[in-house]
Structures are given as structure tokens and as C-alpha cells.
Backbone as CSV, one residue per row, in Angstrom:
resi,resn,N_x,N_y,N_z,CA_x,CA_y,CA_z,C_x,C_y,C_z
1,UNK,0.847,-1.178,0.000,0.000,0.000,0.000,0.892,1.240,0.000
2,UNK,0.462,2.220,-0.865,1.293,3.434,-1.080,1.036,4.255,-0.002
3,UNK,2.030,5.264,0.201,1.862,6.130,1.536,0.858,7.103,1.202
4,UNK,0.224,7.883,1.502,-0.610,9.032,1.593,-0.035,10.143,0.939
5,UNK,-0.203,11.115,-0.026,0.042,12.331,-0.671,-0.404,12.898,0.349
6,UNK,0.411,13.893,0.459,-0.277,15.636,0.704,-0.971,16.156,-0.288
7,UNK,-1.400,16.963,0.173,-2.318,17.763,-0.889,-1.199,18.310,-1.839
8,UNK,-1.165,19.194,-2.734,-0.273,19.615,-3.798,-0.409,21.054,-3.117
9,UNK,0.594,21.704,-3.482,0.665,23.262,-2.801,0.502,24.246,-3.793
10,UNK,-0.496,24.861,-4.367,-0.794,25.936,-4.742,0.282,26.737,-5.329
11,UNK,1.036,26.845,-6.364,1.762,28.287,-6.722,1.846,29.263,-6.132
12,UNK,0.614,30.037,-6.186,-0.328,30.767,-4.819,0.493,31.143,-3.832
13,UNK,0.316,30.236,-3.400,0.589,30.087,-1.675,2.455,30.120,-2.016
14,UNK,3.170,30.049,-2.531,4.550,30.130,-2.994,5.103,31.224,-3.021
15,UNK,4.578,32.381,-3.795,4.990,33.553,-3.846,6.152,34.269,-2.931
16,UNK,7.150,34.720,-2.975,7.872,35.263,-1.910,8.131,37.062,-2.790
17,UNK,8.233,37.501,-1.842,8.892,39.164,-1.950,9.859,39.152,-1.086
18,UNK,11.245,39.852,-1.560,11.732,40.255,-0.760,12.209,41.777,-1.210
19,UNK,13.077,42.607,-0.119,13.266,44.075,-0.410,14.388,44.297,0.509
20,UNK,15.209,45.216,-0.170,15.928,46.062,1.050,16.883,47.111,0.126
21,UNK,17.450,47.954,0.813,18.243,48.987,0.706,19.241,49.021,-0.028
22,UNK,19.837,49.020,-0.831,21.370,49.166,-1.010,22.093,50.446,-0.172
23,UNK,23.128,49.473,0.063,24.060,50.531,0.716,25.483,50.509,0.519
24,UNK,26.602,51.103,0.907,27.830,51.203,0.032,28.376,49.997,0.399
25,UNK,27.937,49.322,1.306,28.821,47.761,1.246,28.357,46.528,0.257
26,UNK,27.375,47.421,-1.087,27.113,46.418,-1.906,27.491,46.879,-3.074
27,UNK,28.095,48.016,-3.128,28.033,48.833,-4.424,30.245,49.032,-4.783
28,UNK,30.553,49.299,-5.787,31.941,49.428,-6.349,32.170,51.224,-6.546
29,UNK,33.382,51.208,-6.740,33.251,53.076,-5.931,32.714,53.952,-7.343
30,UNK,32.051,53.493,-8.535,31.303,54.381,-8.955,29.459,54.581,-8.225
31,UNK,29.813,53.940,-7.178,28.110,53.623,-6.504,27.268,52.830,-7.362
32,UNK,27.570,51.815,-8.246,26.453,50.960,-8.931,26.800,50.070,-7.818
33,UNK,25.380,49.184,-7.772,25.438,48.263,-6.917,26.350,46.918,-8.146
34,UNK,26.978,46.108,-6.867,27.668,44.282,-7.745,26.301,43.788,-8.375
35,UNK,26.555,43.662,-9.471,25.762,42.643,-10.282,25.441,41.061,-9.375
36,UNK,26.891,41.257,-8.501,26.820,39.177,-7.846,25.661,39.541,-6.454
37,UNK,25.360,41.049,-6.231,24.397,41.367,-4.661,23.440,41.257,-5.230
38,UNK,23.058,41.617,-6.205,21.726,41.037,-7.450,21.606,39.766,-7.943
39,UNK,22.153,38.927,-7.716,22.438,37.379,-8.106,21.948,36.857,-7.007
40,UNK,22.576,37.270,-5.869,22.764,36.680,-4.647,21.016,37.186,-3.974
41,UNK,20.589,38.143,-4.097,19.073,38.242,-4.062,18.073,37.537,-4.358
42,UNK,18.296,37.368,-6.096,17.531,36.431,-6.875,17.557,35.298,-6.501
43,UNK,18.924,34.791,-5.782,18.916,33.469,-5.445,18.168,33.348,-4.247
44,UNK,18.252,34.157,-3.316,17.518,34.371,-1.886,16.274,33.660,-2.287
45,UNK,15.682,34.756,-2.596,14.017,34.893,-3.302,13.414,33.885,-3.835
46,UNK,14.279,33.060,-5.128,13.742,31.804,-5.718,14.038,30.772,-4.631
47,UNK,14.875,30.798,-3.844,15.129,29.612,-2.547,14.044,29.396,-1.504
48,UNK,13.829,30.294,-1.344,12.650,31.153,-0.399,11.006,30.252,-0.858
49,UNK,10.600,31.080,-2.015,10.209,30.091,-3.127,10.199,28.860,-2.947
50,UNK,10.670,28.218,-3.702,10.995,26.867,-3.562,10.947,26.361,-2.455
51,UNK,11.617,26.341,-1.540,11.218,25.915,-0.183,9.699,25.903,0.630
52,UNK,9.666,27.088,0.610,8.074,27.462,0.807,7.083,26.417,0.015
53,UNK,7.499,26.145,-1.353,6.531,25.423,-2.313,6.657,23.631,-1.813
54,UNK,7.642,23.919,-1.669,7.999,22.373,-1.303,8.359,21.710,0.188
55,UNK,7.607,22.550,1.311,8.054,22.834,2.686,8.590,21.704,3.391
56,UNK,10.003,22.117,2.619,11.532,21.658,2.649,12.680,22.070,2.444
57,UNK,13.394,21.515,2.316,14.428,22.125,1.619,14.875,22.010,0.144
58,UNK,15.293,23.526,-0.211,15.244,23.793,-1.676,17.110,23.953,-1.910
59,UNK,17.572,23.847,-3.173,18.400,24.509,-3.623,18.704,24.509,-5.286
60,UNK,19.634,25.362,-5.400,19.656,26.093,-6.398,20.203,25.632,-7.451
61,UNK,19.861,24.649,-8.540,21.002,23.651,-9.607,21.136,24.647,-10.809
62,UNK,20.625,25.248,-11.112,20.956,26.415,-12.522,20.325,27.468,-12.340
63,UNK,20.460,28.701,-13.816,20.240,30.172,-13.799,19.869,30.540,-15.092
64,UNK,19.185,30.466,-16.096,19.138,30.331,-17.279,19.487,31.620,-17.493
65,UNK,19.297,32.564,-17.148,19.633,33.954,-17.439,19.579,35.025,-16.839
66,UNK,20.463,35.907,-16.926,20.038,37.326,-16.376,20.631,38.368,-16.722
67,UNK,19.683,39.590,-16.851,19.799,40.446,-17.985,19.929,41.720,-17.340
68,UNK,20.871,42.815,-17.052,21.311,43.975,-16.563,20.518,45.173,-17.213
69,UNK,19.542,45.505,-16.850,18.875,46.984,-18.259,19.594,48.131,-17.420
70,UNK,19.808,48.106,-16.396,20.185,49.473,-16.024,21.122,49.445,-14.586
71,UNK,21.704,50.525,-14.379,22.605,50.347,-13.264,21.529,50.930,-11.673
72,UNK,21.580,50.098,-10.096,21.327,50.283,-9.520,22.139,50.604,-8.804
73,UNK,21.883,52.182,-8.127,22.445,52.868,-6.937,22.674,52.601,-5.780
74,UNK,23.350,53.284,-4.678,23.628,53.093,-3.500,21.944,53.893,-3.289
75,UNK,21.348,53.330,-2.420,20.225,54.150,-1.838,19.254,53.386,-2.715
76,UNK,19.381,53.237,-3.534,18.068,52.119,-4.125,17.268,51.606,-3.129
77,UNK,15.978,51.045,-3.694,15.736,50.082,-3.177,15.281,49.182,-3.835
78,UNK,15.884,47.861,-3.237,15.795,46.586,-4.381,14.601,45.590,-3.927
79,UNK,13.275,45.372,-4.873,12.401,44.559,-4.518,12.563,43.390,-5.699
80,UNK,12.485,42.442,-5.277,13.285,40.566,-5.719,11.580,39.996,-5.679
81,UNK,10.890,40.024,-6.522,9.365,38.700,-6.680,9.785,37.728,-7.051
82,UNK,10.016,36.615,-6.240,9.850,35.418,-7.143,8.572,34.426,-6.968
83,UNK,7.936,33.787,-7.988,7.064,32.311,-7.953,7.128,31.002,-8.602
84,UNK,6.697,30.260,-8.602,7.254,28.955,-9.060,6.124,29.033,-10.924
85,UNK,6.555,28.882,-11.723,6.302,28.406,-12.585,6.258,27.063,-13.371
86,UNK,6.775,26.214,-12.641,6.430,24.517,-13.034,6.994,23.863,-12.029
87,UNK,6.194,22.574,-11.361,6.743,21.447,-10.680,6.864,20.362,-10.945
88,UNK,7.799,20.222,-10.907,8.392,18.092,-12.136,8.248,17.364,-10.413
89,UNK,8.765,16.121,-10.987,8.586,15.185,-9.364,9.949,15.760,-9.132
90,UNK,10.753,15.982,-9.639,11.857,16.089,-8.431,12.509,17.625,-8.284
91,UNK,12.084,18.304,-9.100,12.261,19.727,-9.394,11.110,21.089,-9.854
92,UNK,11.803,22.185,-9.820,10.596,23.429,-9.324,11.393,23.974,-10.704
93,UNK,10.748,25.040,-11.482,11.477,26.263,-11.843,10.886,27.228,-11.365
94,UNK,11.442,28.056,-11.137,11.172,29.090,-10.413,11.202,30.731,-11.244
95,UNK,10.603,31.313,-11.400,10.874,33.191,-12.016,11.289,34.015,-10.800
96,UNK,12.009,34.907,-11.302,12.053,36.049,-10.412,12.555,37.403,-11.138
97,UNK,11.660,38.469,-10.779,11.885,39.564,-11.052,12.684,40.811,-10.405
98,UNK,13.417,41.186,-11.093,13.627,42.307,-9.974,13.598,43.963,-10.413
99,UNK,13.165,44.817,-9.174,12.578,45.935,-9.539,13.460,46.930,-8.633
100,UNK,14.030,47.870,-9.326,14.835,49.146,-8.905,14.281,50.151,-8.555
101,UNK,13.980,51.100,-7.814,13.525,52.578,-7.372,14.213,53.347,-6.649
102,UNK,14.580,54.375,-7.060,14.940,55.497,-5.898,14.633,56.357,-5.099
């Protein structure tokens, strides 16, 4: 006899935001923020994600892309959306956006 499923978890219910400040311990001395403190966000966010979706533990096996349109400041503030866009049996992909303001 097979064990019992959980219910399946909603996309929905997955969603993560995260946000915060830049400040000069993320940025190179023309004040753009590191491209890798923007990596390292995205990764936050889709982990976050994932975990949440799969309430477990998640991690991170690839990055298909990511695309620089503009330079972010010291004083920014950086908001990171990510949600899950497909679940295989043993894997998630995940989106995440990220949004600049000053």
C-alpha cells in the first residue's frame, strides 16, 4: 500500500517578496550596486520560493539567465518577486523579477 500524498501546494501560496536597501557595502566606488548582490538576491528569493513550495528544503542547480537593463544605486531600493512556474517530481522552476527605485 502506497503512503498518503499531501495535498499539492498551490503556486499561490509560494509567492515570496523580498526588499531592502542598497548601501555602500554592496556597491563598487562608482556607486552601482555588484551585479553578484543582485544574483545573490535572486537566489535568496527563488530559494525562499521553492522551499516554501515544497516545505523543505530547496536549492539552487541552474540560472538560465540574467539580464542587466540598467545600473542600480547606492540608496536604491531593491524589490526581488519570485514564484514557481512549473513542478516536475523532483524539481521546481522558479521566475524572479527584480525591480529598482529610488
Amino acid at each position: 500500500m502506497a503512503a498518503p500524498q499531501s495535498a499539492p501546494t498551490p503556486a499561490s501560496f509560494s509567492r515570496v517578496t523580498l526588499a531592502r536597501i542598497m548601501d555602500d557595502g554592496d556597491a563598487n566606488l562608482h556607486g552601482n550596486v555588484h551585479g553578484g548582490v543582485i544574483m545573490k538576491a535572486v537566489d535568496d528569493a527563488a530559494g525562499a520560493c521553492a522551499a516554501r513550495h515544497t516545505r523543505g528544503k530547496a536549492v539552487t542547480a541552474s540560472m538560465d539567465d540574467l539580464h542587466f537593463h540598467a545600473p542600480i544605486k547606492v540608496g536604491f531600493s531593491v524589490t526581488v518577486r519570485a514564484r514557481v512556474i512549473a513542478a516536475f517530481n523532483t524539481s521546481l522552476e522558479v521566475g524572479a523579477a527584480v525591480h529598482a527605485e529610488d
